[in-house]
mmCIF file of N, CA and C and ligand atoms in Angstrom:
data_model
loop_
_atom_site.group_PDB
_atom_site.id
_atom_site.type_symbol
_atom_site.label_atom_id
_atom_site.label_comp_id
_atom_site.label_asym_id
_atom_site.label_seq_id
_atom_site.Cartn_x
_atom_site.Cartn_y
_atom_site.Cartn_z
ATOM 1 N N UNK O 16 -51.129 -38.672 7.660
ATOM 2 C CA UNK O 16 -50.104 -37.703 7.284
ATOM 3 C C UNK O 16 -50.758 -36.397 6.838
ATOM 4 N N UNK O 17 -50.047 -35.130 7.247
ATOM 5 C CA UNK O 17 -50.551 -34.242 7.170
ATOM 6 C C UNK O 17 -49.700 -33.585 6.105
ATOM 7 N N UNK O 18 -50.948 -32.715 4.895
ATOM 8 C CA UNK O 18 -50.256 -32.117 3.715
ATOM 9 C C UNK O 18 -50.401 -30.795 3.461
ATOM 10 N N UNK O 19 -49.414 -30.218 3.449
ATOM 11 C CA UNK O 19 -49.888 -28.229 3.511
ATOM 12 C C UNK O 19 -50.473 -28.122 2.083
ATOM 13 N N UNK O 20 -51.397 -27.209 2.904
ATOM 14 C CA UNK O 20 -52.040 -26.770 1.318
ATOM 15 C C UNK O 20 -51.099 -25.911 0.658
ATOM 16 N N UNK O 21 -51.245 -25.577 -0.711
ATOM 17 C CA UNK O 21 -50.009 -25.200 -1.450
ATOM 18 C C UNK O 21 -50.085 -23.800 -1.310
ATOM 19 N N UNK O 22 -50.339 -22.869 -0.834
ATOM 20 C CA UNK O 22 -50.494 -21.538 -0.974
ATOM 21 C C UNK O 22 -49.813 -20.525 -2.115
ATOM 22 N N UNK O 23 -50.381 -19.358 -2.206
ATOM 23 C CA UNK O 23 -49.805 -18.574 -3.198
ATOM 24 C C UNK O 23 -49.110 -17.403 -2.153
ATOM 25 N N UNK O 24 -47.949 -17.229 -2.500
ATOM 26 C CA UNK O 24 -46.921 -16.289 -1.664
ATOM 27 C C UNK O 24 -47.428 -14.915 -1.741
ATOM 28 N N UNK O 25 -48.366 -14.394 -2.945
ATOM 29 C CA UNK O 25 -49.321 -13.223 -2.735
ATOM 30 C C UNK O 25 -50.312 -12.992 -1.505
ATOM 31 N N UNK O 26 -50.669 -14.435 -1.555
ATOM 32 C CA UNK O 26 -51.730 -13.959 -0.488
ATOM 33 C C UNK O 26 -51.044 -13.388 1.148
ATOM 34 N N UNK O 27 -50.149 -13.829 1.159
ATOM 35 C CA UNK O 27 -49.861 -12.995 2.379
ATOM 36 C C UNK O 27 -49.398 -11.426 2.335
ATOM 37 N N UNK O 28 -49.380 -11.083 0.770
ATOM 38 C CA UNK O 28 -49.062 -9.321 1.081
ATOM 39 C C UNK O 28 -50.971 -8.798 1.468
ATOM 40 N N UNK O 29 -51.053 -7.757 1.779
ATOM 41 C CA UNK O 29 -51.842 -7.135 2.009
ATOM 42 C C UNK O 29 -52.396 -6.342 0.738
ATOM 43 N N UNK O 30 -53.826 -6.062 0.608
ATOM 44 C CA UNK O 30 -54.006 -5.758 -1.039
ATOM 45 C C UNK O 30 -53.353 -4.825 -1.588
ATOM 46 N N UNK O 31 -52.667 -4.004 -1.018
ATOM 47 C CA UNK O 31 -52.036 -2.642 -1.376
ATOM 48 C C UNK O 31 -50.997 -2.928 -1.623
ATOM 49 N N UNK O 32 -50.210 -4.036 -1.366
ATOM 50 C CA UNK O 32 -48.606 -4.580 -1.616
ATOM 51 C C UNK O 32 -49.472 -5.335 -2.778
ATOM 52 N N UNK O 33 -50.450 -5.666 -3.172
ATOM 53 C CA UNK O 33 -50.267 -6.590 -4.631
ATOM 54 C C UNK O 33 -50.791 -6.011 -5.832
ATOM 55 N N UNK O 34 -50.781 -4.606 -5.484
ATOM 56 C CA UNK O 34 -51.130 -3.543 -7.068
ATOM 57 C C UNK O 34 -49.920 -3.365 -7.653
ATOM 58 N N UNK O 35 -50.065 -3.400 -8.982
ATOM 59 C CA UNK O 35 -48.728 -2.737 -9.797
ATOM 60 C C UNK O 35 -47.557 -3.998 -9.906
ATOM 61 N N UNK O 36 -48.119 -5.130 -9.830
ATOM 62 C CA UNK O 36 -46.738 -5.896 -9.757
ATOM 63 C C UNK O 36 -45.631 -5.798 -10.902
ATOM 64 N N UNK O 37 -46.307 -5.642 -12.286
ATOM 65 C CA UNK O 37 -45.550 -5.480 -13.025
ATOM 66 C C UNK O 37 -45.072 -3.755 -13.615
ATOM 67 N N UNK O 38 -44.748 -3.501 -12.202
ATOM 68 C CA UNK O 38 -44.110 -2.195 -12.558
ATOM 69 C C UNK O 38 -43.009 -2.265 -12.155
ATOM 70 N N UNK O 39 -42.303 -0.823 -11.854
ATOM 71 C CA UNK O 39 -40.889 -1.183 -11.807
ATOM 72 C C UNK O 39 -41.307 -0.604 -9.839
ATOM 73 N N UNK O 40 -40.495 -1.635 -8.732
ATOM 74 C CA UNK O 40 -40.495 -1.069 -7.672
ATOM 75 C C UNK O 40 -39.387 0.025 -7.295
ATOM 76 N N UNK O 41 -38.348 -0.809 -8.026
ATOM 77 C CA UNK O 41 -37.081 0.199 -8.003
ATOM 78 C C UNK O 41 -36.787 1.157 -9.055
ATOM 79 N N UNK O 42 -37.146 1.883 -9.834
ATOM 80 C CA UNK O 42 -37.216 2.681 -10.339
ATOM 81 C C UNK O 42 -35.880 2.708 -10.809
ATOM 82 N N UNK O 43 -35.311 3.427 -10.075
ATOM 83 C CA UNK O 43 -33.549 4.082 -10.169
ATOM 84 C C UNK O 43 -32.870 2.547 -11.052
ATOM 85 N N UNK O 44 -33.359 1.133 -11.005
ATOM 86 C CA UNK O 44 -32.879 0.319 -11.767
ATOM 87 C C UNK O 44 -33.195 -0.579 -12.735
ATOM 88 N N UNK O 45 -34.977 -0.418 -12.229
ATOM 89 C CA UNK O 45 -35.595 -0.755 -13.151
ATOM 90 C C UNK O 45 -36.185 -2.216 -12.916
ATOM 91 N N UNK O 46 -36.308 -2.715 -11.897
ATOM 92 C CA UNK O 46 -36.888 -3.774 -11.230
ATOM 93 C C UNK O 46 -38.015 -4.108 -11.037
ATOM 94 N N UNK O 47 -38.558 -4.679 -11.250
ATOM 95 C CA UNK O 47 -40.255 -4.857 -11.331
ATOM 96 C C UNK O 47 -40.651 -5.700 -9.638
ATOM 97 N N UNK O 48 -41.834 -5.084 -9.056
ATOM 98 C CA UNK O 48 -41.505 -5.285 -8.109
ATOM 99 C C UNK O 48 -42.188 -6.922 -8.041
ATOM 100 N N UNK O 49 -42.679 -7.619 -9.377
ATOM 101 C CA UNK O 49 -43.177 -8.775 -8.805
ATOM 102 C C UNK O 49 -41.900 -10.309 -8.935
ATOM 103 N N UNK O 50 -40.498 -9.452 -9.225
ATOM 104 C CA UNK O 50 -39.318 -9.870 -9.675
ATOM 105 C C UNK O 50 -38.508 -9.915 -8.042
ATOM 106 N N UNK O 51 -39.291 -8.501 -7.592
ATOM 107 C CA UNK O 51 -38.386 -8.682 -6.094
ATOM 108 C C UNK O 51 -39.160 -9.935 -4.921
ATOM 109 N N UNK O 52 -40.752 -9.783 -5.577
ATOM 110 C CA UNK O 52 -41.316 -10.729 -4.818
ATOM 111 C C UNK O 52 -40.613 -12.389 -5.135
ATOM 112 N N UNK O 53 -40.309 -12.434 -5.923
ATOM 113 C CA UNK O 53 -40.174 -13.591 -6.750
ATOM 114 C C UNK O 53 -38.389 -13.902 -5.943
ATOM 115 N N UNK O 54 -37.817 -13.188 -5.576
ATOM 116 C CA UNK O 54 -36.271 -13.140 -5.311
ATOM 117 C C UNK O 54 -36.416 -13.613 -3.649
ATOM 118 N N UNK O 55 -37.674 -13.098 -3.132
ATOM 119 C CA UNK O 55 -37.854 -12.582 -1.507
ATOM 120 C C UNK O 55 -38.635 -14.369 -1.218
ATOM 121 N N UNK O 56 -39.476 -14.807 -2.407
ATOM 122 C CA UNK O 56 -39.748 -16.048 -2.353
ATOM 123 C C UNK O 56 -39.011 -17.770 -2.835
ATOM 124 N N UNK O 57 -38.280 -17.037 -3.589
ATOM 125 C CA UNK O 57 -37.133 -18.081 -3.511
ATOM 126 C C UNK O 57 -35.875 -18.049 -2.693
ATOM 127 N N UNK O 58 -36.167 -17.092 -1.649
ATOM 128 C CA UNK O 58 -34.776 -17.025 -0.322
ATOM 129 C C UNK O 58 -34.549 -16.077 0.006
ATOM 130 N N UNK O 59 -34.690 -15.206 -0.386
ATOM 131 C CA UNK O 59 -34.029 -14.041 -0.273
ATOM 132 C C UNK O 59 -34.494 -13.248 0.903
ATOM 133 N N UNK O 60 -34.132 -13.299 2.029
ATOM 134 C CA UNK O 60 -35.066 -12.709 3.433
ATOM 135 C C UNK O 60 -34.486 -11.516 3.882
ATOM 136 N N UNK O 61 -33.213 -10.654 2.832
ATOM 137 C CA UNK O 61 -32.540 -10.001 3.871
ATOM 138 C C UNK O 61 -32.477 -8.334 2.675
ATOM 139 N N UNK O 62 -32.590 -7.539 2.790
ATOM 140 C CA UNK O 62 -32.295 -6.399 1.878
ATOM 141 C C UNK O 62 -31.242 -7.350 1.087
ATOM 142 N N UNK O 63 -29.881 -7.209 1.695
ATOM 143 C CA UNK O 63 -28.992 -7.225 0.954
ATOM 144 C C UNK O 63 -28.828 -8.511 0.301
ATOM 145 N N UNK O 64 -29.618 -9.463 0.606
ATOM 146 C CA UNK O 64 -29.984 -10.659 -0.566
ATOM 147 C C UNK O 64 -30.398 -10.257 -1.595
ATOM 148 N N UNK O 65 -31.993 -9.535 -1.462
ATOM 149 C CA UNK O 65 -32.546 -8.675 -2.487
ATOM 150 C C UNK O 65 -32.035 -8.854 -3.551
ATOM 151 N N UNK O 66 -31.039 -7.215 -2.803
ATOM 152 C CA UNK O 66 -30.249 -6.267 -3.748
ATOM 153 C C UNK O 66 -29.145 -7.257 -4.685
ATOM 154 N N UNK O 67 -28.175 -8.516 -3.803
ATOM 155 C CA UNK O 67 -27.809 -8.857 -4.571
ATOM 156 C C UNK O 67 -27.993 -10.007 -5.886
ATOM 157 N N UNK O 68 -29.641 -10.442 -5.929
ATOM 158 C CA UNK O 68 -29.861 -11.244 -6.895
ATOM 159 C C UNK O 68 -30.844 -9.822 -7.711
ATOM 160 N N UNK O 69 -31.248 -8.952 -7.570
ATOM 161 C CA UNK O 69 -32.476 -8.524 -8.097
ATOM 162 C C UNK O 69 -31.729 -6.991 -8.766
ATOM 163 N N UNK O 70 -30.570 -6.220 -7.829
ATOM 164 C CA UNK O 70 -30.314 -4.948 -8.282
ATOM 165 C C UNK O 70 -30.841 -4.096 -7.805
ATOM 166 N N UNK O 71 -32.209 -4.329 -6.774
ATOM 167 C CA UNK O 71 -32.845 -3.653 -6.933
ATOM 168 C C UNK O 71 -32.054 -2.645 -5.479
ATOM 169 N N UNK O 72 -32.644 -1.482 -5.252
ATOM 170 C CA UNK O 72 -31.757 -0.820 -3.762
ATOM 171 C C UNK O 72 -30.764 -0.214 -3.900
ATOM 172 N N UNK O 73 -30.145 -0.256 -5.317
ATOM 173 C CA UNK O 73 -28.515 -0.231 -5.720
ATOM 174 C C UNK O 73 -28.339 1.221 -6.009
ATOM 175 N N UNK O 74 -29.561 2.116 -6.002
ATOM 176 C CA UNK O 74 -29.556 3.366 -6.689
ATOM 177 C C UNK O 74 -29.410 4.520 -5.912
ATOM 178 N N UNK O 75 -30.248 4.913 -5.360
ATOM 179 C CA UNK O 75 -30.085 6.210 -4.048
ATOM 180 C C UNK O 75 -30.727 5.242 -3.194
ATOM 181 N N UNK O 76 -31.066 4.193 -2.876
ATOM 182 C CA UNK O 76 -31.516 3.774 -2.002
ATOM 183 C C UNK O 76 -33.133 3.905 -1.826
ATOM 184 N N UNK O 77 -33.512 4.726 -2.442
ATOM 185 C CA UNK O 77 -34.888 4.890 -2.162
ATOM 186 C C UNK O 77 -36.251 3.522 -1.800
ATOM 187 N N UNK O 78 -36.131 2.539 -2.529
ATOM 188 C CA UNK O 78 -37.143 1.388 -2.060
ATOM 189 C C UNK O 78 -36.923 0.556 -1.035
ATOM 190 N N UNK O 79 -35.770 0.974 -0.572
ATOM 191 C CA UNK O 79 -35.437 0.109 0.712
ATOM 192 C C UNK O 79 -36.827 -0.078 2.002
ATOM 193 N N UNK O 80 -37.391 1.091 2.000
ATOM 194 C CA UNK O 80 -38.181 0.681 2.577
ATOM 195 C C UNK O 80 -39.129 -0.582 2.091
ATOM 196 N N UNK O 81 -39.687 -0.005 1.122
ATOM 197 C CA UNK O 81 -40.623 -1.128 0.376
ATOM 198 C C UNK O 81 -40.124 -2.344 -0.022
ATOM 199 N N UNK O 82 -38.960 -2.524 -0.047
ATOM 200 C CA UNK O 82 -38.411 -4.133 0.176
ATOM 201 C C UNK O 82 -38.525 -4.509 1.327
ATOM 202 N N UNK O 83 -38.410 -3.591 2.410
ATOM 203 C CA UNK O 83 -38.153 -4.234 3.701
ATOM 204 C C UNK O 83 -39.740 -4.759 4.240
ATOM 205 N N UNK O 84 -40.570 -4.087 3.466
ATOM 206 C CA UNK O 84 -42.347 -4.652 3.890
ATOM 207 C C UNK O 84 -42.423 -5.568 2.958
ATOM 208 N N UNK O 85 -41.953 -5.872 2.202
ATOM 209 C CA UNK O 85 -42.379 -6.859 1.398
ATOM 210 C C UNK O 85 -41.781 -8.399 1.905
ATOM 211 N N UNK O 86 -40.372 -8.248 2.740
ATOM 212 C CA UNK O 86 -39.993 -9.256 3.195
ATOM 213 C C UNK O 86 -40.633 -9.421 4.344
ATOM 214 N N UNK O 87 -41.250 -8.399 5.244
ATOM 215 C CA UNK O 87 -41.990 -8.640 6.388
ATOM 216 C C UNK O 87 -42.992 -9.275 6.322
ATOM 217 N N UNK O 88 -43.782 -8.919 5.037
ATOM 218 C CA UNK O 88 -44.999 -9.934 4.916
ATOM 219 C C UNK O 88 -44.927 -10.998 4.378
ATOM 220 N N UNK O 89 -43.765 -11.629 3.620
ATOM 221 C CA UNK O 89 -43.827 -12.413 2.729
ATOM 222 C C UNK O 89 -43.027 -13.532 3.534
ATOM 223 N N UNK O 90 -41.889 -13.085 4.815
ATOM 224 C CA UNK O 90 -41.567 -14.003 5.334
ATOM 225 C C UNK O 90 -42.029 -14.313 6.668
ATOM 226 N N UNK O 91 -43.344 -13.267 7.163
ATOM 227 C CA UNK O 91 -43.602 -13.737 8.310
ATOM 228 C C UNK O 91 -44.361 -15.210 8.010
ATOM 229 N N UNK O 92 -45.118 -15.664 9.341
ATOM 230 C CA UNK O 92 -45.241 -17.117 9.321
ATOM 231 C C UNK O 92 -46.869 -17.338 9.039
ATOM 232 N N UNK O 93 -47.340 -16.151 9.437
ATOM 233 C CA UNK O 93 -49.023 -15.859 9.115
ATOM 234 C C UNK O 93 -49.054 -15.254 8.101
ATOM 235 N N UNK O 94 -50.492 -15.048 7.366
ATOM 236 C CA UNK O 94 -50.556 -14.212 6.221
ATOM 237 C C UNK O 94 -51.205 -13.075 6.956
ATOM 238 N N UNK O 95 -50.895 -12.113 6.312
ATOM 239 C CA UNK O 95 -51.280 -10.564 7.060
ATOM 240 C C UNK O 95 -52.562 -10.095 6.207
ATOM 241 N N UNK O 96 -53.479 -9.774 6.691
ATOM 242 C CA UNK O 96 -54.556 -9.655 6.199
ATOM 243 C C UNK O 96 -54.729 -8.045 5.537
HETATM 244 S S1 FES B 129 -35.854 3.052 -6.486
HETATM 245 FE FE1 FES B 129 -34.562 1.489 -5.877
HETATM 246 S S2 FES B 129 -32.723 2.461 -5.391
HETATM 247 FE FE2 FES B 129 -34.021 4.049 -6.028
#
């Protein structure tokens, strides 16, 4: 029987997605972005999942991008180097 190794959901951002986690990503609400990682790793695969467990996006919109890379790396199936 085969057993996955347990991985850490960091390692698949790229080093530049794992500075600053405990800052705020969303600013305009005040979201820390290792809170959105944390939302994006317990299910959350879609912006508007995100936005609706985390808040975060809710403001002018501005981090939308940076949620949307964070779910790219965090839910693709490889880790991105
Ligand atoms: S920083 Fe998130 S909506 Fe503006």
């Amino acid at each position: 029987m085969k057993t996955e190794p347990v991985t850490n959901p960091l390692d698949k951002l790229p080093p530049i997605l794992k500075k600053n986690l405990d800052r705020n990503l969303c600013v305009c609400n005040e979201v820390l972005k290792i809170d959105i990682i944390n939302a994006i790793v317990d299910g959350a695969t879609t912006v508007a999942e995100v936005k609706k467990q985390t808040y975060a996006t809710m403001g002018s919109g501005c981090c939308v991008k940076q949620v949307e890379r964070l779910i790219e790396c965090l839910c693709s199936p490889e880790a991105k180097k």
